[in-house]
Amino acid sequence: MREDDAYRAATMYYLQDQTMEVIAKTLGVSRSTVSRLIKSAREEGVVRISVRQPSGSGTNIGHRLSATFGIKTHVVPVREHATELHRLEQVAMVAARLLTEWATPQMVLGVAWGTTVTAISRHLAPTPVRGSSVVQLNGAASTAAGGVTYAGDLIASFARAFDSTPYLFPVPAFFDFAETKAAMWRERSVRRVLDVQRHVDLALFGVGAVAADVPSHVYNAGYLDDAEMAQLTADRVVGDVCTVFLREDGSYRDIAINARATGPSPGDLRQLARRVCVAVGEAKVPALLGALRARVATDLIIDETTARSLLDRLRGSVRP
Amino acid sequence: MREDDAYRAATMYYLQDQTMEVIAKTLGVSRSTVSRLIKSAREEGVVRISVRQPSGSGTNIGHRLSATFGIKTHVVPVREHATELHRLEQVAMVAARLLTEWATPQMVLGVAWGTTVTAISRHLAPTPVRGSSVVQLNGAASTAAGGVTYAGDLIASFARAFDSTPYLFPVPAFFDFAETKAAMWRERSVRRVLDVQRHVDLALFGVGAVAADVPSHVYNAGYLDDAEMAQLTADRVVGDVCTVFLREDGSYRDIAINARATGPSPGDLRQLARRVCVAVGEAKVPALLGALRARVATDLIIDETTARSLLDRLRGSVRP
DNA sequence: AACCATCGTGCACAGATGTGCACGCCAGGG
DNA sequence: CCCTGGCGTGCACATCTGTGCACGATGGTT
């Protein structure tokens, strides 16, 4: 009843360009109610709005990035002086919209966890996708409490939005011993999830930066001890993708801790058709550069300011 | 430049929920300009808004029609006392939006001509569709002047909207002699168009009603002489689809004039995957009933008032 | 039965949006 | 050279839209 009214109101508003006043009279409710109906229609995914990039947008930032790394880039316009938190919110909104736009029946969506992905999850409008699954890409349990429920809620919120089957990955972010990982990887319960991960059609992840203003989750939630942090610095690690650490040049294979990490390596990721990387914040630029050089992404969603920083660093002219 | 600004403004407005004031400051223009940029983004097809029908809308008119005729129905909400012209405009708007939503690469769009289809053409937002074609379904030349350019403009406006190759059908609406039709149908120039028509993926047409308040084009533009009109009445013809005449029970094969008509018969239409019928006006109900019984449509776009009328007539309780 | 929490609604106001008008810029033509 | 028509812009106003608040209905609990 209510949903049907929302549908009727949305049709009249968006498809027939009627004012809410007129719609209110037709439906026999107050204008305020119509406003709320239309809002709920948007939030419930009854209304979908997409914006397509005009083909001939010439020399702008997005196209430069796309050309350099051979990826599709979505640059989110933001005001110059906008705070990083504000920008994160903007980018997350756009990412959430694009994601629902890219959803296809039977899709397997792989999601990592972190501040960025969590922000995206807050902006997802419900978009039922027949036969879809959502799978957690990397383990989240840590010595500190809360990692599992945190990641669990995150996956659940994606699964709810797409009406998908959720697959959790109940392993720690890092094993203490590489042998344990090897052992667990032989367990059928784990293998089942790994198998789903290999069939991911659309992977979604952010990048972690070791030195960030809004510090990335991994480096602050008790996942790593002091010795490990020191080792990262010694290894010239600048950040991570799916809790696999990277250097700015994109190398990662010889970083010891990665043998104990549970997320897919850049090499694993590259097997997947579509890999969407979302990044906000100048501090993430070195890590992002490493990620792009490791070719982890096919799509990049980034705010204008960070994008500019990235291009600057590429040219070698690092700004203060 | 302008288009790029429109894209940025539209992104910020629709995807990031920014106010125009904020967008104006970011882009360095006045708020009014932003309003206009966003409007143009909508009109130029940069922004697409679609409204999906909630699955569980139970006993409403649309579902009753869908169940009765085995078609998909889109009922356009209108105010009860709305004029027929107003309703036509509403329905045409919705039809235009749905059409762009249904457009797929390589599609062949078949369009008839008439008041309804013309109204739709006025509301089409440009939506480039790779490799698409638009083909005229029925001839339009008449003894009175203007038929050809009229249909030509119509087809051209569809072709422009979808960036398609247009195929005109340069034959009269009705031949005077069935033999001429047979002869023309052997001509290669005509056969080429007929061949495109057979590959139509999406056919769009209205229904003509012999006795309409807003009279249908065929019966008023000099296509038929008095004797022919009298013959139609004698044959219990209630209207036409693509200038092929029908009775209310859906029969059409034994109506003499149809042998001289150039549009696809219901039987021809049924070969096409998707056939979208658009209808407005109580006067069209008998003709529409005939059309639906002849199974010419897979999709029906109709206003609420006409839909109600249609259901009433189905139940035998014709209202005054 | 009384109570309370929750929810949906309309009212009224604040804020956001659309648009007629006038101004200024530019290009083409006299 | 000026004139003129077309176009894009900002201003100011009218209209449209979003939302805090209060009220009333509903349903469950004590």
Coordinates of C-alpha atoms in Angstrom, one line a residue, chain A residues 84-307:
Chain A
E84 CA 38.8 14.8 4.1
L85 CA 35.8 13.3 6.0
H86 CA 33.5 15.3 3.9
R87 CA 35.2 14.2 0.7
L88 CA 35.0 10.6 1.9
E89 CA 31.3 10.9 2.3
Q90 CA 30.9 12.4 -1.2
V91 CA 33.0 9.7 -2.8
A92 CA 31.2 7.0 -0.9
M93 CA 27.9 8.2 -2.1
V94 CA 29.0 8.2 -5.7
A95 CA 30.6 4.7 -5.3
A96 CA 27.4 3.4 -3.8
R97 CA 25.3 4.7 -6.7
L98 CA 27.7 3.4 -9.3
L99 CA 27.8 0.0 -7.6
T100 CA 24.0 -0.4 -7.8
E101 CA 24.2 0.6 -11.4
W102 CA 26.8 -2.1 -12.1
A103 CA 25.0 -4.8 -10.3
T104 CA 23.9 -7.7 -12.6
P105 CA 21.9 -10.8 -12.0
Q106 CA 23.9 -13.7 -10.6
M107 CA 26.8 -11.5 -9.7
V108 CA 29.3 -12.4 -7.1
L109 CA 30.4 -9.2 -5.3
G110 CA 33.6 -9.3 -3.3
V111 CA 34.1 -6.7 -0.6
A112 CA 37.0 -5.9 1.5
W113 CA 36.7 -4.0 4.8
G114 CA 37.9 -0.6 6.0
T115 CA 36.8 2.9 6.6
T116 CA 36.1 3.6 2.9
V117 CA 34.1 0.5 2.3
T118 CA 32.1 1.1 5.5
A119 CA 31.3 4.6 4.3
I120 CA 30.0 3.1 1.0
S121 CA 27.8 0.6 2.8
R122 CA 26.1 3.5 4.6
H123 CA 24.8 4.9 1.2
L124 CA 23.6 1.8 -0.5
A125 CA 20.0 2.0 -1.7
P126 CA 18.3 -1.4 -1.7
T127 CA 18.7 -3.0 -5.2
P128 CA 17.5 -6.6 -5.3
V129 CA 19.8 -8.5 -7.6
R130 CA 18.6 -12.0 -8.6
G131 CA 20.9 -14.8 -7.5
S132 CA 23.7 -12.5 -6.3
S133 CA 26.2 -13.3 -3.6
V134 CA 28.4 -11.1 -1.4
V135 CA 31.7 -12.5 -0.2
Q136 CA 34.1 -11.1 2.3
L137 CA 37.5 -10.9 0.6
N138 CA 39.9 -10.8 3.6
G139 CA 39.8 -12.0 7.2
A140 CA 38.9 -9.5 9.9
A141 CA 39.4 -11.2 13.3
S142 CA 42.1 -9.5 15.3
T143 CA 43.7 -9.8 18.8
A144 CA 41.6 -6.8 19.8
A145 CA 37.9 -7.5 19.9
G146 CA 35.2 -6.6 17.4
G147 CA 36.9 -7.4 14.1
V148 CA 34.5 -10.2 13.2
T149 CA 31.2 -8.5 14.0
Y150 CA 32.5 -5.4 12.4
A151 CA 33.2 -7.2 9.1
G152 CA 30.1 -9.3 9.6
D153 CA 27.9 -6.2 9.8
L154 CA 29.6 -4.7 6.8
I155 CA 29.0 -7.8 4.6
A156 CA 25.5 -8.1 5.9
S157 CA 24.7 -4.6 4.9
F158 CA 25.9 -5.2 1.4
A159 CA 24.0 -8.5 1.3
R160 CA 20.9 -6.7 2.5
A161 CA 21.1 -4.0 -0.1
F162 CA 21.4 -6.4 -3.0
D163 CA 19.3 -9.2 -1.4
S164 CA 22.3 -11.5 -1.8
T165 CA 23.6 -14.5 0.0
P166 CA 26.4 -13.4 2.3
Y167 CA 29.6 -15.4 2.6
L168 CA 31.7 -14.5 5.7
F169 CA 35.4 -15.3 5.9
P170 CA 35.9 -16.2 9.5
V171 CA 39.7 -16.0 9.7
P172 CA 41.9 -13.4 11.3
A173 CA 43.3 -10.6 9.2
F174 CA 46.7 -12.0 9.7
F175 CA 47.8 -15.4 11.0
D176 CA 50.6 -15.4 13.5
F177 CA 52.2 -18.3 11.7
A178 CA 52.3 -18.9 7.9
E179 CA 51.9 -22.6 8.6
T180 CA 48.5 -22.0 10.3
K181 CA 47.3 -20.2 7.2
A182 CA 48.5 -23.1 5.0
A183 CA 46.7 -25.5 7.2
M184 CA 43.5 -23.5 7.3
W185 CA 43.6 -23.1 3.5
R186 CA 43.2 -26.9 3.3
E187 CA 40.1 -26.8 5.5
R188 CA 36.9 -27.4 3.5
S189 CA 35.1 -24.6 5.3
V190 CA 37.7 -22.1 4.2
R191 CA 38.1 -23.6 0.8
R192 CA 34.4 -23.0 0.1
V193 CA 34.8 -19.3 0.7
L194 CA 38.1 -19.2 -1.3
D195 CA 36.2 -20.8 -4.1
V196 CA 33.5 -18.2 -4.0
Q197 CA 36.2 -15.5 -3.9
R198 CA 37.7 -16.9 -7.1
H199 CA 34.4 -16.4 -8.9
V200 CA 34.0 -12.8 -7.9
D201 CA 32.6 -10.7 -10.7
L202 CA 33.0 -7.3 -9.0
A203 CA 35.5 -6.7 -6.2
L204 CA 35.3 -3.6 -4.1
F205 CA 38.1 -2.3 -1.9
G206 CA 39.9 0.8 -0.7
V207 CA 43.5 1.3 0.0
G208 CA 45.1 1.5 3.4
A209 CA 47.9 4.0 4.0
V210 CA 50.5 3.5 6.7
A211 CA 50.7 7.2 7.3
A212 CA 47.3 8.6 7.0
D213 CA 45.5 11.6 8.7
V214 CA 42.3 9.6 9.0
P215 CA 44.3 6.5 9.8
S216 CA 43.4 3.3 8.0
H217 CA 41.7 0.7 10.0
V218 CA 44.4 -2.0 9.8
Y219 CA 47.0 0.2 11.4
N220 CA 44.9 1.2 14.4
A221 CA 42.7 -1.6 15.5
G222 CA 45.2 -3.9 17.0
Y223 CA 45.9 -6.0 14.0
L224 CA 49.6 -5.3 14.1
D225 CA 52.1 -5.1 17.0
D226 CA 55.0 -2.7 17.2
A227 CA 57.5 -5.2 15.8
E228 CA 55.3 -5.8 12.8
M229 CA 54.8 -2.0 12.3
A230 CA 58.6 -1.5 12.4
Q231 CA 59.1 -4.3 9.9
L232 CA 56.6 -2.7 7.5
T233 CA 58.6 0.6 7.7
A234 CA 61.8 -1.3 7.1
D235 CA 60.3 -3.0 4.1
R236 CA 59.3 0.4 2.6
V237 CA 55.6 -0.6 2.7
V238 CA 53.4 2.4 2.0
G239 CA 50.0 0.8 2.4
D240 CA 47.8 -2.2 1.6
V241 CA 45.0 -3.5 -0.5
C242 CA 42.8 -6.2 1.1
T243 CA 45.4 -6.4 3.9
V244 CA 48.1 -7.3 1.5
F245 CA 51.0 -4.8 1.8
L246 CA 52.5 -3.0 -1.1
R247 CA 55.5 -0.7 -1.8
E248 CA 55.0 2.5 -3.9
D249 CA 56.5 0.8 -6.9
G250 CA 53.7 -1.9 -6.8
S251 CA 55.9 -4.7 -5.5
Y252 CA 54.6 -7.0 -2.7
R253 CA 55.7 -10.6 -3.2
D254 CA 58.8 -10.4 -1.1
I255 CA 57.2 -8.7 1.9
A256 CA 57.3 -11.3 4.6
I257 CA 54.0 -10.5 6.4
N258 CA 52.0 -11.1 3.3
A259 CA 52.6 -14.8 3.7
R260 CA 50.4 -14.6 6.8
A261 CA 47.8 -12.2 5.3
T262 CA 44.4 -13.6 4.4
G263 CA 43.3 -11.3 1.6
P264 CA 43.7 -11.9 -2.1
S265 CA 47.1 -10.7 -3.4
P266 CA 47.2 -8.3 -6.4
G267 CA 48.0 -11.4 -8.4
D268 CA 44.8 -13.0 -7.2
L269 CA 42.8 -9.9 -7.8
R270 CA 44.0 -9.6 -11.3
Q271 CA 42.1 -12.8 -12.1
L272 CA 38.8 -11.0 -11.5
A273 CA 36.9 -9.3 -14.2
R274 CA 36.1 -6.0 -12.5
R275 CA 38.0 -4.6 -9.5
V276 CA 36.8 -1.3 -8.1
C277 CA 39.2 0.7 -6.0
V278 CA 37.9 3.6 -4.0
A279 CA 40.3 6.1 -2.5
V280 CA 40.2 9.4 -0.7
G281 CA 42.9 11.4 1.0
E282 CA 46.3 12.8 0.0
A283 CA 48.0 10.5 2.5
K284 CA 46.8 7.5 0.5
V285 CA 48.5 8.7 -2.7
P286 CA 51.7 6.6 -2.4
A287 CA 49.7 3.5 -1.4
L288 CA 47.3 4.2 -4.3
L289 CA 50.2 4.6 -6.7
G290 CA 51.5 1.2 -5.6
A291 CA 48.1 -0.4 -6.0
L292 CA 47.6 1.0 -9.5
R293 CA 51.1 -0.1 -10.5
A294 CA 50.3 -3.5 -9.2
R295 CA 47.2 -3.3 -11.5
V296 CA 44.8 -4.3 -8.8
A297 CA 42.0 -2.1 -10.2
T298 CA 40.0 -1.9 -13.4
D299 CA 38.0 1.0 -12.0
L300 CA 39.0 3.8 -9.7
I301 CA 36.6 6.1 -7.8
I302 CA 38.4 9.0 -6.4
D303 CA 37.8 12.6 -5.4
E304 CA 39.2 15.5 -7.4
T305 CA 41.7 16.6 -4.8
T306 CA 43.2 13.2 -4.3
A307 CA 43.3 12.7 -8.0

